[in-house]
Coordinates of C-alpha atoms in Angstrom, one line a residue:
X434 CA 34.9 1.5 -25.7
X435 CA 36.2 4.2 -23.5
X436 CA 32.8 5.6 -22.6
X437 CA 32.2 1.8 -21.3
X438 CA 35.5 1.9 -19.7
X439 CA 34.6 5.1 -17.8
X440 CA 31.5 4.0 -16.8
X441 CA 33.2 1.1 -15.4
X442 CA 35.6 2.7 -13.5
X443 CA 33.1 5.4 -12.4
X444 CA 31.0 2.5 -10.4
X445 CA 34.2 1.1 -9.3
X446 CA 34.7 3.9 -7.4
X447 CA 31.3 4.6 -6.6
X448 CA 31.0 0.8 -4.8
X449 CA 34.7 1.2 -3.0
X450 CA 33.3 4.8 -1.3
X451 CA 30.4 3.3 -0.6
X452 CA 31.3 0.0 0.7
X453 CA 33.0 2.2 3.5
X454 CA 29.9 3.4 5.7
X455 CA 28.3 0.2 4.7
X456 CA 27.8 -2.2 7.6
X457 CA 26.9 -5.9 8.9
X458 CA 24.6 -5.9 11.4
X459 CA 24.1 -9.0 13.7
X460 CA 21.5 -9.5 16.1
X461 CA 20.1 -11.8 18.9
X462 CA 16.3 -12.2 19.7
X463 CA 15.7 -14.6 22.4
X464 CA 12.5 -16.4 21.6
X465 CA 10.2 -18.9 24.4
X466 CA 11.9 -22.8 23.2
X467 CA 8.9 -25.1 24.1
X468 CA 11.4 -27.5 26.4
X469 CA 13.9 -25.5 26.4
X470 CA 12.9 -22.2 27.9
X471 CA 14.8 -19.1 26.2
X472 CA 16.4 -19.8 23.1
X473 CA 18.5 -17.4 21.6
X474 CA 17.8 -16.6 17.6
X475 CA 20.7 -14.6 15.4
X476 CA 20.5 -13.0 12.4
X477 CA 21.9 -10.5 10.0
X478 CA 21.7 -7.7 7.8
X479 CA 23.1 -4.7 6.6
X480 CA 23.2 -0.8 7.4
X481 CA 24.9 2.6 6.4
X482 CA 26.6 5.2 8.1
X483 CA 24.6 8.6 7.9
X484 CA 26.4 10.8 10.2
X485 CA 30.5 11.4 11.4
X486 CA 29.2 10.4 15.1
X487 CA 28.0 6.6 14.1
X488 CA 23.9 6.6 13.4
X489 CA 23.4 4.0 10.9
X490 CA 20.1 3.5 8.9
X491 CA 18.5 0.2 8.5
X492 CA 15.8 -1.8 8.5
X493 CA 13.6 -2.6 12.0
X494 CA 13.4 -5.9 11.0
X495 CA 16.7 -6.7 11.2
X496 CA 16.9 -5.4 15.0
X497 CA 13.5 -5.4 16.3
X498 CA 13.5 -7.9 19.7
X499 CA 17.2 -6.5 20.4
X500 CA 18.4 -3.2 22.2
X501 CA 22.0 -3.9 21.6
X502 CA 23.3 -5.2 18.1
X503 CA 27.1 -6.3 16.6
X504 CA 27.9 -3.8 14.4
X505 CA 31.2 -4.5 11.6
X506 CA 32.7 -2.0 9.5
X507 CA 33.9 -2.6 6.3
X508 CA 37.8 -2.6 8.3
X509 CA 36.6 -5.5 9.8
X510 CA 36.1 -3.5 13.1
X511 CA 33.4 -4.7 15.6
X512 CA 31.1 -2.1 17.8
X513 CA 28.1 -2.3 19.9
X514 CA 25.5 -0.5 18.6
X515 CA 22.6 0.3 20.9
X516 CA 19.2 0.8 18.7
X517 CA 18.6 4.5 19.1
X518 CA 15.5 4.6 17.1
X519 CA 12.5 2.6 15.2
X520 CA 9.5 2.8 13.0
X521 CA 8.2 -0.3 12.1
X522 CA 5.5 1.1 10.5
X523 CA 7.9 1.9 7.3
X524 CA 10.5 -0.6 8.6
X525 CA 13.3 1.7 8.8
X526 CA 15.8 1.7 12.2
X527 CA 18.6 3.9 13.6
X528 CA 21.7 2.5 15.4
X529 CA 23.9 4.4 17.8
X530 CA 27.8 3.5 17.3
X531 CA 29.9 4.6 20.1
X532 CA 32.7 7.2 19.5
X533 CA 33.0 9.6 16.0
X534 CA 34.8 10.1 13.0
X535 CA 33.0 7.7 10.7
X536 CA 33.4 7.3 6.3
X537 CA 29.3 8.6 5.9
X538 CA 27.2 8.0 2.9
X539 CA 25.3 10.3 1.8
X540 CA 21.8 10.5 1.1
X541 CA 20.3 11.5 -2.5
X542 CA 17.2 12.3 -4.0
X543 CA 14.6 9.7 -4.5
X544 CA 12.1 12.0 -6.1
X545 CA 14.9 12.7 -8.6
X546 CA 16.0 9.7 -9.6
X547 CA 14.6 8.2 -13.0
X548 CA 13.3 4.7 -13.9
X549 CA 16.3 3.1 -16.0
X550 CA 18.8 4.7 -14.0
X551 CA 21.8 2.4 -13.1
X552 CA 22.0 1.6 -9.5
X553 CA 23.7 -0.8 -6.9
X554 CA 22.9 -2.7 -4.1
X555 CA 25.5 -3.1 -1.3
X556 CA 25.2 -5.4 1.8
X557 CA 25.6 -8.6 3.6
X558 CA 24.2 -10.4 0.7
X559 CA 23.5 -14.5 2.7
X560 CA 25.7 -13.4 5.6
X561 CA 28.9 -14.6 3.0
X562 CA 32.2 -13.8 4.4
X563 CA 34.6 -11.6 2.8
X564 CA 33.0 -8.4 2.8
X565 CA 30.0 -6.7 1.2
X566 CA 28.2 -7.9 -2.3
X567 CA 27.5 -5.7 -4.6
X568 CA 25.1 -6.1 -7.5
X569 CA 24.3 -3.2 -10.6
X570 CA 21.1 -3.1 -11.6
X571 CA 18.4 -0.2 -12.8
X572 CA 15.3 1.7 -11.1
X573 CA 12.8 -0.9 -12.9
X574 CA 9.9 1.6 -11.3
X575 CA 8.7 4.2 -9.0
X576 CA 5.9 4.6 -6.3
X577 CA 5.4 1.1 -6.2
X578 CA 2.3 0.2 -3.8
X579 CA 2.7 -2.5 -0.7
X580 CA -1.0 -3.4 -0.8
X581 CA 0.3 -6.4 1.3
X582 CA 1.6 -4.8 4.3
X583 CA -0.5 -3.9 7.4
X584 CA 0.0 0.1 7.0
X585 CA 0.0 3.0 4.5
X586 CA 3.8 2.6 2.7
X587 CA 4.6 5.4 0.3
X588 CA 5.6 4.3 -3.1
X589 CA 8.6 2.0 -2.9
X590 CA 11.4 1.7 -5.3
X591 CA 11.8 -1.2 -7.6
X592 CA 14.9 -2.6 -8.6
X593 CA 16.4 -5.5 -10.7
X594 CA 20.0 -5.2 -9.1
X595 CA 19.8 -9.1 -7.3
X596 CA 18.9 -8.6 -3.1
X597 CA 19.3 -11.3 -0.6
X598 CA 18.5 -12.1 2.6
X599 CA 21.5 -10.3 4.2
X600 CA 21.1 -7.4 2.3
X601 CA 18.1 -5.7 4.0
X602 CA 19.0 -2.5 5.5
X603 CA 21.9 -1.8 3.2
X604 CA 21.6 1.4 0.6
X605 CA 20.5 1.6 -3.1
X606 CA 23.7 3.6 -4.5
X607 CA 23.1 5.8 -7.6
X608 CA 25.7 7.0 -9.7
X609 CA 26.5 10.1 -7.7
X610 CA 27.3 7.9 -4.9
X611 CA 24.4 8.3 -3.1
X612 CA 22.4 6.4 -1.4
X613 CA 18.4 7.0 -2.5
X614 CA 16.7 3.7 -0.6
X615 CA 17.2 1.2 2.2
X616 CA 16.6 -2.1 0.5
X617 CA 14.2 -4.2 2.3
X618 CA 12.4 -6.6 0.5
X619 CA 12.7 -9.5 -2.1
X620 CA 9.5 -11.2 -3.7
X621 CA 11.1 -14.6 -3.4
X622 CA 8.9 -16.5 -6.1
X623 CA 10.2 -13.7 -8.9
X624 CA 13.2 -12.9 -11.0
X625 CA 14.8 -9.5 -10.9
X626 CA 12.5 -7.9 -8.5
X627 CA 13.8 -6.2 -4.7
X628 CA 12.4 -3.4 -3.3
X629 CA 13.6 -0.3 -1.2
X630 CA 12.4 2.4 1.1
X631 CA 12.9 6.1 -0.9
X632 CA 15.1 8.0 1.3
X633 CA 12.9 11.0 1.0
X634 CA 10.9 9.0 3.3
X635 CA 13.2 8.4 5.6
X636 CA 14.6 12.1 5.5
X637 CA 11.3 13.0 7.4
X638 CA 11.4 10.9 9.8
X639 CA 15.4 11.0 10.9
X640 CA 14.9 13.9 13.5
X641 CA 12.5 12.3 15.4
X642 CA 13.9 8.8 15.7
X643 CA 16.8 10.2 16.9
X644 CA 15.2 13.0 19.2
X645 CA 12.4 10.2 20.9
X646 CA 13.2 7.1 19.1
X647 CA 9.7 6.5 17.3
X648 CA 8.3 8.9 14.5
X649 CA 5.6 10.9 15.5
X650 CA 3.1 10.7 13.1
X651 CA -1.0 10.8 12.2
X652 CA -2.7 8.0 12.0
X653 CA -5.8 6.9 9.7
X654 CA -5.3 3.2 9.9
X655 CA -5.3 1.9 6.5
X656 CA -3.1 0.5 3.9
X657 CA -4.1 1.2 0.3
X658 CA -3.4 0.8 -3.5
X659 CA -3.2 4.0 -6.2
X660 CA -5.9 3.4 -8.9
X661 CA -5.6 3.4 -12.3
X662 CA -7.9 2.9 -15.5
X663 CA -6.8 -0.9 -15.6
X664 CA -7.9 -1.4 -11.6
X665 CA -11.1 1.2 -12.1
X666 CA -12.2 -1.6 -14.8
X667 CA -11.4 -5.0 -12.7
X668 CA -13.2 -3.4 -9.2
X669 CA -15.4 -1.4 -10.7
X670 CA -14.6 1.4 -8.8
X671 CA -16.6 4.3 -10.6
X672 CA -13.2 6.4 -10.3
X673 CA -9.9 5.9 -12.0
X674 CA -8.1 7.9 -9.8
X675 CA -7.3 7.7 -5.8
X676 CA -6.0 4.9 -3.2
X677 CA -7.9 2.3 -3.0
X678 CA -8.6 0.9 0.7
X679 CA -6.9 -2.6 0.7
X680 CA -6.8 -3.2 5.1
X681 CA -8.5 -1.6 7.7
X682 CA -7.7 -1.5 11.4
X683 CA -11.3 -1.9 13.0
X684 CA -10.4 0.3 15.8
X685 CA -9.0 3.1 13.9
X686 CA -10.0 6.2 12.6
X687 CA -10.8 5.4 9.5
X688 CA -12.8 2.9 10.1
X689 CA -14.9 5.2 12.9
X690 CA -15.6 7.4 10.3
X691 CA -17.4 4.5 7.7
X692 CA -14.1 3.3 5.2
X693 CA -14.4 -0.1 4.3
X694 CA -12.0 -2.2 2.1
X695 CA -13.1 -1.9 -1.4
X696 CA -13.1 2.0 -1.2
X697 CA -11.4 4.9 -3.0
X698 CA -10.7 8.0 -1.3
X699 CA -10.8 10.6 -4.2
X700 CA -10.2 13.6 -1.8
X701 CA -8.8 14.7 1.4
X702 CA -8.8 17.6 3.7
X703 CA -10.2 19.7 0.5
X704 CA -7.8 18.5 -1.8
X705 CA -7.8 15.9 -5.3
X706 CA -5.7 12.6 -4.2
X707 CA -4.4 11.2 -7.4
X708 CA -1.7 8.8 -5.5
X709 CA -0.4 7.6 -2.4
X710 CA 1.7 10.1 -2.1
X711 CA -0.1 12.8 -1.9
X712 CA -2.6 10.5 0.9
X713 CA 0.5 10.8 3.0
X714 CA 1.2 14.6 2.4
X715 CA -2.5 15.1 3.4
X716 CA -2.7 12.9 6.7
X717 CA 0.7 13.8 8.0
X718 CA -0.5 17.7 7.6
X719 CA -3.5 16.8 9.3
X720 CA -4.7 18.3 12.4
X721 CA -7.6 17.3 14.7
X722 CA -10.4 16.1 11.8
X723 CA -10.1 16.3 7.7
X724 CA -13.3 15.3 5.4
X725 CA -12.8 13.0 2.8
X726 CA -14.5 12.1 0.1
X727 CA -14.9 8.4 -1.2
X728 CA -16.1 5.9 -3.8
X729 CA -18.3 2.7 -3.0
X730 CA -18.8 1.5 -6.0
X731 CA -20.5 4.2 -8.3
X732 CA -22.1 6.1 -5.4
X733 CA -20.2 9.0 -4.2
X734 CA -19.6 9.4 -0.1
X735 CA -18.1 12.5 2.0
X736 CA -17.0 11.5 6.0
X737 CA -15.4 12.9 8.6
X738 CA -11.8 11.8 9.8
X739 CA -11.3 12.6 13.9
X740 CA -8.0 11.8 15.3
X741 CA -10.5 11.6 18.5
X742 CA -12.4 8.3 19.4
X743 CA -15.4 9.9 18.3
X744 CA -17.3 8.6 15.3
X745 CA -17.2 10.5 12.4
X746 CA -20.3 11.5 10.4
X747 CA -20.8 10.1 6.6
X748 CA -22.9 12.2 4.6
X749 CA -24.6 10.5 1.6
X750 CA -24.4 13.1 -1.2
X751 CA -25.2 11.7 -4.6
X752 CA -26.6 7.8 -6.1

């Protein structure tokens, strides 16, 4: 009883630091109203403190259309945030608060946190008033694949602690009190299952959201799946290792250089890819062109990636 007892009190404490540097975040994106020429549309999420001088992570989907956004502290005290920063290729914001002095969260280690470690979820669950929800669950998995989205996303975190609409942007606490993701999204036609952005990803890209406001990345133009025995066997993919090509932009690199959907890159720049992780390590080191080697099928293909607009060269090496 009194180790259930601490435990309880530790994530008592955990969720009234917390709650501190979490915000609401309220938006307006004025839309074209066929009859009634610009309509404004609201909505709302949540967000988190990062820094003494007022930059708050969240999502881009809960700004994007707006420049300006309401911003309320957990005090109940209202600011205008201006959007200092966005990637909406991992979905992840930055808003400016005027003035200093702000409760911070702190950001944790997502590579270090375990599945079946105890979490919570803290936001603007539905936009409820009376301040922030907050909901326990555990890591249910790691590196999760977003096969569905238009771009490359490294390995998501899966929870079972309950997300809502209202609660995208907002942190995924662990039980040092850290935040290590930015919940963003819900699979609305199953139990028990959210999903959030690793802060490790974000770590990499806070300096230059808030030096230029966009993250400065490479670009191959894909999004992709890791393979496994149980996927080699369904596709037939020859390989049971490597990302999988799920999209293709047709006026992107890697589809100059002869990647199709259907096919599993195996190695990149020189170097094994056994996961989408290490796809992203490769392509964000990369530097003019990188060779890659591929599965179609059974038959075994090396190209050329070029950041140029310049074709790249397949080379056929075995049947």
């Amino acid at each position: 009883m009194e180790g259930i007892e601490a435990l309880n009190k530790n994530m008592v404490d955990i969720a009234e630091k917390a709650s501190k540097a979490v915000v609401s975040i309220n938006s307006t994106l004025k839309v074209q109203s066929y009859g009634y020429g610009i309509a404004p549309v609201k909505g709302s999420g949540s967000g988190f403190i990062i820094t003494p001088d007022g930059y708050v992570l969240t999502n881009n989907h809960v700004v994007e259309g707006s420049e300006e956004v309401e911003v309320i502290l957990s005090d109940g005290s209202s600011y205008t945030g201006t959007v200092a920063g966005r990637d909406p290729q991992t979905d992840v914001a930055i808003v400016k608060l005027p003035g200093s002095g702000f409760p911070v969260l702190e950001l944790g280690d997502s590579e270090a946190i375990k599945t079946g470690s105890l979490v919570l979820a803290i936001g603007n669950a539905l936009g409820l008033p009376g301040g922030h929800t907050v909901s326990m669950g555990v890591i249910s998995a790691k590196n999760r694949p977003m096969p569905w989205a238009d771009f490359i996303f490294e390995g998501l975190l899966q929870t079972d602690a309950a997300i809502n609409p209202g609660n995208s942007g907002g942190p995924l606490v662990d039980m040092s009190g850290r935040a290590v993701g930015i919940n963003t999204a819900i699979i609305a036609q199953a139990n028990g299952i959210g999903f959030s952005i690793p802060v490790n990803t974000v770590k990499k890209e806070l300096h230059d959201m808030i030096s230029t406001g966009r993250v400065n990345r490479q670009y191959i133009g894909i999004s992709g799946m890791e393979v496994n025995s149980s996927i080699a066997r369904r596709y037939g993919t020859g390989t049971d290792r490597g990302v999988m090509v799920a999209r293709i932009d047709p006026d992107s690199p890697a589809y100059r250089s002869g990647l199709r959907p259907g096919d599993v890159i195996t190695e990149f720049g020189g170097k094994p890819v056994n996961s989408m992780r290490d796809l992203i390590k490769y392509v964000s080191e990369m530097s003019g062109s990188s060779d890659a080697v591929f599965m179609r099928g059974r038959n075994r293909y090396k190209t050329t990636i070029t950041m140029k607009n310049t074709r790249g060269k397949k080379i056929f090496i075995t049947d």
